[in-house]
Amino acid sequence: MSADWESLRSECEACRACPLGETRGKLVFGTGVRDAKVLFVGEGPGAREDELGEPFVGRSGQLLDQYFAAIGLDRHTNIYIANMVKCRPPLNRDPSPAEQDACLLWLRAQVKLLRPKVIVCVGRIAAQRLISKSFAVTREHGQFVQRGEFLMMGTFHPAALLRNPSQKSAALEDFFALRDKLAELK
Ligand code: URA
């Protein structure tokens, strides 16, 4: 596995370890700055992401960008955003456990290069794979847990917030908690 971002990206581009590589449009490797203290991990690309090759650029992404902005974060200046799977699952279905497993090495390699202090799991799929199998977003969102050298937290997926806007204020509280945690870590 490559030790630099450019080679890692081109190796990932060529990956066919699961069937998603055959049906995707563009690879959605990740975006952001390479010295980010915070890594956000979503589920997998949707239609718009698949077209543009960037994570969270559809309606969900626009909402997520508002939460970033509320605490002084921005995808172009101080964070990195990736997904559990780098290729779009057809019809926006959840990535299967086997697809997530097949893709995990790319995320691990990104984490190794980035060395973030905090990893935020955006939604159930990432939180259940990276924090705990039984993670329940409605019950455990906003709680920081130490996992090795990383602090981890799970929050609502913006697509869930678009479906259920009553949870938006709870999500904002999670971002305020993240802001406070980052200030502590300075
Ligand atoms: N949903 C995700 O989980 N990730 C994206 O990149 C877009 C939508």
PDB file of C-alpha atoms and ligand atoms in Angstrom:
ATOM      1  CA  MET A   1       0.000   0.000   0.000  1.00  0.00           C
ATOM      2  CA  SER A   2       1.383   3.364  -1.039  1.00  0.00           C
ATOM      3  CA  ALA A   3       2.853   5.833   1.355  1.00  0.00           C
ATOM      4  CA  ASP A   4       1.804   8.925  -0.589  1.00  0.00           C
ATOM      5  CA  TRP A   5      -1.593  10.357  -1.482  1.00  0.00           C
ATOM      6  CA  GLU A   6      -1.188  10.435  -5.255  1.00  0.00           C
ATOM      7  CA  SER A   7      -0.141   6.794  -5.612  1.00  0.00           C
ATOM      8  CA  LEU A   8      -2.759   5.711  -3.093  1.00  0.00           C
ATOM      9  CA  ARG A   9      -5.443   7.416  -5.131  1.00  0.00           C
ATOM     10  CA  SER A  10      -4.362   5.803  -8.389  1.00  0.00           C
ATOM     11  CA  GLU A  11      -4.142   2.354  -6.768  1.00  0.00           C
ATOM     12  CA  CYS A  12      -7.641   2.899  -5.395  1.00  0.00           C
ATOM     13  CA  GLU A  13      -8.862   3.964  -8.831  1.00  0.00           C
ATOM     14  CA  ALA A  14      -7.758   0.570 -10.201  1.00  0.00           C
ATOM     15  CA  CYS A  15      -9.273  -1.459  -7.319  1.00  0.00           C
ATOM     16  CA  ARG A  16     -11.787  -4.158  -8.280  1.00  0.00           C
ATOM     17  CA  ALA A  17     -11.820  -5.956  -4.929  1.00  0.00           C
ATOM     18  CA  CYS A  18     -15.619  -5.743  -4.870  1.00  0.00           C
ATOM     19  CA  PRO A  19     -18.236  -5.433  -7.645  1.00  0.00           C
ATOM     20  CA  LEU A  20     -18.895  -1.710  -7.033  1.00  0.00           C
ATOM     21  CA  GLY A  21     -15.859  -0.729  -9.104  1.00  0.00           C
ATOM     22  CA  GLU A  22     -17.565  -2.135 -12.216  1.00  0.00           C
ATOM     23  CA  THR A  23     -20.778  -0.130 -11.958  1.00  0.00           C
ATOM     24  CA  ARG A  24     -19.628   3.183 -10.509  1.00  0.00           C
ATOM     25  CA  GLY A  25     -19.151   6.396 -12.487  1.00  0.00           C
ATOM     26  CA  LYS A  26     -16.289   8.239 -10.799  1.00  0.00           C
ATOM     27  CA  LEU A  27     -14.214   7.054  -7.884  1.00  0.00           C
ATOM     28  CA  VAL A  28     -14.981   9.124  -4.776  1.00  0.00           C
ATOM     29  CA  PHE A  29     -11.660   8.844  -2.995  1.00  0.00           C
ATOM     30  CA  GLY A  30     -12.041  11.689  -0.503  1.00  0.00           C
ATOM     31  CA  THR A  31     -11.469  15.399  -0.303  1.00  0.00           C
ATOM     32  CA  GLY A  32      -9.983  17.963   2.011  1.00  0.00           C
ATOM     33  CA  VAL A  33      -6.672  18.995   3.462  1.00  0.00           C
ATOM     34  CA  ARG A  34      -3.910  16.572   4.275  1.00  0.00           C
ATOM     35  CA  ASP A  35      -3.074  17.964   7.685  1.00  0.00           C
ATOM     36  CA  ALA A  36      -6.676  17.962   8.908  1.00  0.00           C
ATOM     37  CA  LYS A  37      -7.213  17.251  12.592  1.00  0.00           C
ATOM     38  CA  VAL A  38     -10.693  15.933  11.863  1.00  0.00           C
ATOM     39  CA  LEU A  39     -11.717  13.206   9.467  1.00  0.00           C
ATOM     40  CA  PHE A  40     -15.416  12.774   8.624  1.00  0.00           C
ATOM     41  CA  VAL A  41     -16.426   9.356   7.336  1.00  0.00           C
ATOM     42  CA  GLY A  42     -19.737   8.871   5.544  1.00  0.00           C
ATOM     43  CA  GLU A  43     -21.314   5.817   4.043  1.00  0.00           C
ATOM     44  CA  GLY A  44     -20.730   5.831   0.316  1.00  0.00           C
ATOM     45  CA  PRO A  45     -21.206   7.998  -2.749  1.00  0.00           C
ATOM     46  CA  GLY A  46     -24.680   8.816  -4.060  1.00  0.00           C
ATOM     47  CA  ALA A  47     -25.632   9.809  -7.608  1.00  0.00           C
ATOM     48  CA  ARG A  48     -24.204  13.326  -7.520  1.00  0.00           C
ATOM     49  CA  GLU A  49     -20.963  12.202  -5.859  1.00  0.00           C
ATOM     50  CA  ASP A  50     -20.631   9.457  -8.488  1.00  0.00           C
ATOM     51  CA  GLU A  51     -20.939  12.097 -11.212  1.00  0.00           C
ATOM     52  CA  LEU A  52     -18.506  14.580  -9.697  1.00  0.00           C
ATOM     53  CA  GLY A  53     -16.040  12.302  -7.898  1.00  0.00           C
ATOM     54  CA  GLU A  54     -16.390  14.254  -4.620  1.00  0.00           C
ATOM     55  CA  PRO A  55     -17.970  13.160  -1.347  1.00  0.00           C
ATOM     56  CA  PHE A  56     -21.099  14.834  -0.005  1.00  0.00           C
ATOM     57  CA  VAL A  57     -21.903  17.177  -2.889  1.00  0.00           C
ATOM     58  CA  GLY A  58     -25.629  16.431  -3.185  1.00  0.00           C
ATOM     59  CA  ARG A  59     -28.428  17.686  -0.926  1.00  0.00           C
ATOM     60  CA  SER A  60     -26.998  15.844   2.079  1.00  0.00           C
ATOM     61  CA  GLY A  61     -23.637  17.441   1.473  1.00  0.00           C
ATOM     62  CA  GLN A  62     -25.123  20.924   1.343  1.00  0.00           C
ATOM     63  CA  LEU A  63     -26.639  20.356   4.772  1.00  0.00           C
ATOM     64  CA  LEU A  64     -23.393  18.921   6.105  1.00  0.00           C
ATOM     65  CA  ASP A  65     -21.511  21.975   4.817  1.00  0.00           C
ATOM     66  CA  GLN A  66     -23.840  24.150   6.914  1.00  0.00           C
ATOM     67  CA  TYR A  67     -22.906  22.214  10.054  1.00  0.00           C
ATOM     68  CA  PHE A  68     -19.227  22.519   9.173  1.00  0.00           C
ATOM     69  CA  ALA A  69     -19.631  26.268   8.699  1.00  0.00           C
ATOM     70  CA  ALA A  70     -21.438  26.616  12.040  1.00  0.00           C
ATOM     71  CA  ILE A  71     -18.230  25.593  13.839  1.00  0.00           C
ATOM     72  CA  GLY A  72     -15.634  27.136  11.542  1.00  0.00           C
ATOM     73  CA  LEU A  73     -14.873  24.007   9.527  1.00  0.00           C
ATOM     74  CA  ASP A  74     -14.654  23.889   5.767  1.00  0.00           C
ATOM     75  CA  ARG A  75     -13.858  21.068   3.334  1.00  0.00           C
ATOM     76  CA  HIS A  76     -11.264  23.220   1.561  1.00  0.00           C
ATOM     77  CA  THR A  77      -9.367  24.502   4.569  1.00  0.00           C
ATOM     78  CA  ASN A  78      -9.335  22.329   7.669  1.00  0.00           C
ATOM     79  CA  ILE A  79     -11.008  18.920   7.390  1.00  0.00           C
ATOM     80  CA  TYR A  80     -10.882  15.729   5.349  1.00  0.00           C
ATOM     81  CA  ILE A  81     -13.995  13.853   4.191  1.00  0.00           C
ATOM     82  CA  ALA A  82     -14.099  10.228   3.066  1.00  0.00           C
ATOM     83  CA  ASN A  83     -16.585   7.382   2.921  1.00  0.00           C
ATOM     84  CA  MET A  84     -16.688   3.738   4.025  1.00  0.00           C
ATOM     85  CA  VAL A  85     -16.856   2.744   0.359  1.00  0.00           C
ATOM     86  CA  LYS A  86     -15.279   4.742  -2.449  1.00  0.00           C
ATOM     87  CA  CYS A  87     -17.597   3.565  -5.241  1.00  0.00           C
ATOM     88  CA  ARG A  88     -21.337   4.160  -5.486  1.00  0.00           C
ATOM     89  CA  PRO A  89     -23.587   1.262  -4.489  1.00  0.00           C
ATOM     90  CA  PRO A  90     -26.227   0.874  -7.242  1.00  0.00           C
ATOM     91  CA  LEU A  91     -29.603   2.504  -6.481  1.00  0.00           C
ATOM     92  CA  ASN A  92     -28.096   4.072  -3.351  1.00  0.00           C
ATOM     93  CA  ARG A  93     -28.448   0.878  -1.342  1.00  0.00           C
ATOM     94  CA  ASP A  94     -26.353   0.454   1.812  1.00  0.00           C
ATOM     95  CA  PRO A  95     -22.867  -0.876   1.090  1.00  0.00           C
ATOM     96  CA  SER A  96     -22.816  -4.535   2.110  1.00  0.00           C
ATOM     97  CA  PRO A  97     -20.524  -5.678   4.951  1.00  0.00           C
ATOM     98  CA  ALA A  98     -18.369  -7.484   2.349  1.00  0.00           C
ATOM     99  CA  GLU A  99     -18.040  -4.294   0.269  1.00  0.00           C
ATOM    100  CA  GLN A 100     -17.148  -2.299   3.366  1.00  0.00           C
ATOM    101  CA  ASP A 101     -14.535  -4.876   4.337  1.00  0.00           C
ATOM    102  CA  ALA A 102     -13.077  -4.862   0.835  1.00  0.00           C
ATOM    103  CA  CYS A 103     -12.815  -1.064   0.901  1.00  0.00           C
ATOM    104  CA  LEU A 104     -11.546  -0.645   4.458  1.00  0.00           C
ATOM    105  CA  LEU A 105      -7.877  -0.851   3.508  1.00  0.00           C
ATOM    106  CA  TRP A 106      -8.180   2.401   1.561  1.00  0.00           C
ATOM    107  CA  LEU A 107      -9.696   4.216   4.515  1.00  0.00           C
ATOM    108  CA  ARG A 108      -7.031   2.757   6.804  1.00  0.00           C
ATOM    109  CA  ALA A 109      -4.314   4.000   4.450  1.00  0.00           C
ATOM    110  CA  GLN A 110      -5.930   7.459   4.368  1.00  0.00           C
ATOM    111  CA  VAL A 111      -6.028   7.536   8.170  1.00  0.00           C
ATOM    112  CA  LYS A 112      -2.373   6.533   8.290  1.00  0.00           C
ATOM    113  CA  LEU A 113      -1.374   9.394   5.999  1.00  0.00           C
ATOM    114  CA  LEU A 114      -3.678  11.923   7.633  1.00  0.00           C
ATOM    115  CA  ARG A 115      -3.148  11.015  11.305  1.00  0.00           C
ATOM    116  CA  PRO A 116      -6.272  12.890  12.424  1.00  0.00           C
ATOM    117  CA  LYS A 117      -6.956  13.513  16.108  1.00  0.00           C
ATOM    118  CA  VAL A 118     -10.705  13.029  15.755  1.00  0.00           C
ATOM    119  CA  ILE A 119     -12.740  10.763  13.479  1.00  0.00           C
ATOM    120  CA  VAL A 120     -16.423  11.625  13.116  1.00  0.00           C
ATOM    121  CA  CYS A 121     -18.647   8.862  11.783  1.00  0.00           C
ATOM    122  CA  VAL A 122     -21.442  10.414   9.759  1.00  0.00           C
ATOM    123  CA  GLY A 123     -24.375   8.049  10.163  1.00  0.00           C
ATOM    124  CA  ARG A 124     -25.039   4.505  11.276  1.00  0.00           C
ATOM    125  CA  ILE A 125     -23.066   2.622   8.638  1.00  0.00           C
ATOM    126  CA  ALA A 126     -19.742   4.261   9.494  1.00  0.00           C
ATOM    127  CA  ALA A 127     -20.405   4.322  13.247  1.00  0.00           C
ATOM    128  CA  GLN A 128     -21.321   0.623  13.364  1.00  0.00           C
ATOM    129  CA  ARG A 129     -18.234  -0.344  11.388  1.00  0.00           C
ATOM    130  CA  LEU A 130     -15.744   1.992  13.081  1.00  0.00           C
ATOM    131  CA  ILE A 131     -17.014   2.571  16.641  1.00  0.00           C
ATOM    132  CA  SER A 132     -19.155  -0.393  17.674  1.00  0.00           C
ATOM    133  CA  LYS A 133     -21.337  -2.973  15.938  1.00  0.00           C
ATOM    134  CA  SER A 134     -24.356  -2.038  18.012  1.00  0.00           C
ATOM    135  CA  PHE A 135     -23.940   1.748  17.719  1.00  0.00           C
ATOM    136  CA  ALA A 136     -27.350   3.438  17.899  1.00  0.00           C
ATOM    137  CA  VAL A 137     -27.141   6.959  16.486  1.00  0.00           C
ATOM    138  CA  THR A 138     -30.225   8.277  18.288  1.00  0.00           C
ATOM    139  CA  ARG A 139     -28.841   7.117  21.650  1.00  0.00           C
ATOM    140  CA  GLU A 140     -25.078   7.519  21.268  1.00  0.00           C
ATOM    141  CA  HIS A 141     -24.624  10.489  18.947  1.00  0.00           C
ATOM    142  CA  GLY A 142     -22.232  13.171  20.124  1.00  0.00           C
ATOM    143  CA  GLN A 143     -20.389  10.916  22.601  1.00  0.00           C
ATOM    144  CA  PHE A 144     -16.617  10.836  22.234  1.00  0.00           C
ATOM    145  CA  VAL A 145     -14.835   7.534  22.703  1.00  0.00           C
ATOM    146  CA  GLN A 146     -11.113   6.921  22.589  1.00  0.00           C
ATOM    147  CA  ARG A 147     -10.077   4.204  20.122  1.00  0.00           C
ATOM    148  CA  GLY A 148      -6.314   3.804  20.200  1.00  0.00           C
ATOM    149  CA  GLU A 149      -4.821   7.140  19.220  1.00  0.00           C
ATOM    150  CA  PHE A 150      -8.094   8.542  17.884  1.00  0.00           C
ATOM    151  CA  LEU A 151     -11.078  10.172  19.506  1.00  0.00           C
ATOM    152  CA  MET A 152     -14.197   8.988  17.731  1.00  0.00           C
ATOM    153  CA  MET A 153     -17.733  10.269  17.646  1.00  0.00           C
ATOM    154  CA  GLY A 154     -20.845   9.312  15.699  1.00  0.00           C
ATOM    155  CA  THR A 155     -23.486  11.738  14.537  1.00  0.00           C
ATOM    156  CA  PHE A 156     -26.596  11.772  12.357  1.00  0.00           C
ATOM    157  CA  HIS A 157     -26.331  11.237   8.624  1.00  0.00           C
ATOM    158  CA  PRO A 158     -27.533  14.392   6.834  1.00  0.00           C
ATOM    159  CA  ALA A 159     -29.869  12.276   4.652  1.00  0.00           C
ATOM    160  CA  ALA A 160     -31.572  11.146   7.878  1.00  0.00           C
ATOM    161  CA  LEU A 161     -31.820  14.783   8.978  1.00  0.00           C
ATOM    162  CA  LEU A 162     -33.429  15.725   5.675  1.00  0.00           C
ATOM    163  CA  ARG A 163     -36.012  12.983   6.282  1.00  0.00           C
ATOM    164  CA  ASN A 164     -36.415  13.850   9.926  1.00  0.00           C
ATOM    165  CA  PRO A 165     -35.670  17.557  10.520  1.00  0.00           C
ATOM    166  CA  SER A 166     -36.650  17.333  14.201  1.00  0.00           C
ATOM    167  CA  GLN A 167     -33.182  15.858  14.820  1.00  0.00           C
ATOM    168  CA  LYS A 168     -31.339  18.822  13.309  1.00  0.00           C
ATOM    169  CA  SER A 169     -30.857  20.624  16.622  1.00  0.00           C
ATOM    170  CA  ALA A 170     -29.389  17.473  18.211  1.00  0.00           C
ATOM    171  CA  ALA A 171     -26.990  17.217  15.267  1.00  0.00           C
ATOM    172  CA  LEU A 172     -25.969  20.841  15.749  1.00  0.00           C
ATOM    173  CA  GLU A 173     -25.228  20.076  19.408  1.00  0.00           C
ATOM    174  CA  ASP A 174     -22.894  17.292  18.231  1.00  0.00           C
ATOM    175  CA  PHE A 175     -21.018  19.781  16.079  1.00  0.00           C
ATOM    176  CA  PHE A 176     -20.769  22.220  19.003  1.00  0.00           C
ATOM    177  CA  ALA A 177     -19.368  19.361  21.115  1.00  0.00           C
ATOM    178  CA  LEU A 178     -16.857  18.694  18.336  1.00  0.00           C
ATOM    179  CA  ARG A 179     -15.851  22.369  18.268  1.00  0.00           C
ATOM    180  CA  ASP A 180     -15.261  22.297  22.047  1.00  0.00           C
ATOM    181  CA  LYS A 181     -13.287  19.051  21.809  1.00  0.00           C
ATOM    182  CA  LEU A 182     -11.067  20.479  19.072  1.00  0.00           C
ATOM    183  CA  ALA A 183     -10.418  23.572  21.177  1.00  0.00           C
ATOM    184  CA  GLU A 184      -9.370  21.302  24.083  1.00  0.00           C
ATOM    185  CA  LEU A 185      -6.985  19.415  21.834  1.00  0.00           C
ATOM    186  CA  LYS A 186      -5.188  22.545  20.656  1.00  0.00           C
TER     187      LYS A 186
HETATM  188  N1  URA B   1     -23.804  10.086   1.604  1.00  0.00           N
HETATM  189  C1  URA B   1     -22.641   9.610   2.099  1.00  0.00           C
HETATM  190  O1  URA B   1     -22.621   8.893   3.074  1.00  0.00           O
HETATM  191  N2  URA B   1     -21.525   9.983   1.489  1.00  0.00           N
HETATM  192  C2  URA B   1     -21.489  10.783   0.446  1.00  0.00           C
HETATM  193  O2  URA B   1     -20.401  11.074  -0.052  1.00  0.00           O
HETATM  194  C3  URA B   1     -22.713  11.257  -0.046  1.00  0.00           C
HETATM  195  C4  URA B   1     -23.857  10.907   0.538  1.00  0.00           C
END
